[in-house]
Amino acid sequence: MAYIDTIDPDSAEGDLASAYEAVAGARGTVANILRVHSISPAAMLGHLDLYRKLMFGPSPLTRVEREAIAVSVSVANHCHY
């Protein structure tokens, strides 16, 4: 199993603290899938933007269908979703 060192939101400073605030403001919490970007706040914000576009942007898929795909992929990858 892979392990990635992350910086805890309580220890974050500067750009990372701002990125964590943006993520928490958008999602209410900072999921581990975003914490893995803690060494690159720009990547964290890019990931958040991608998530927003995929899950909430215009699409022929419904929100329920998008969530079903996300859950199915997570199960296939043995990843907690």
Short mmCIF file of C-alpha atoms in Angstrom, two decimals, residues 1 11 16 27 30 33-34 37 47-48 52 55-56 58 66:
data_model
loop_
_atom_site.label_atom_id
_atom_site.label_comp_id
_atom_site.label_asym_id
_atom_site.label_seq_id
_atom_site.Cartn_x
_atom_site.Cartn_y
_atom_site.Cartn_z
CA MET A 1 0.00 0.00 0.00
CA SER A 11 0.11 23.03 10.45
CA LEU A 16 -1.20 25.87 1.58
CA ARG A 27 -16.57 20.96 0.68
CA VAL A 30 -10.55 18.44 3.46
CA ILE A 33 -7.71 12.73 -1.78
CA LEU A 34 -7.02 16.47 -1.64
CA HIS A 37 -1.58 17.57 -2.78
CA HIS A 47 -7.92 19.06 -8.35
CA LEU A 48 -10.76 20.85 -6.58
CA ARG A 52 -16.31 20.75 -9.37
CA MET A 55 -19.48 16.61 -10.64
CA PHE A 56 -21.42 19.86 -11.06
CA PRO A 58 -22.79 20.70 -17.67
CA ARG A 66 -21.79 10.79 -11.72
#
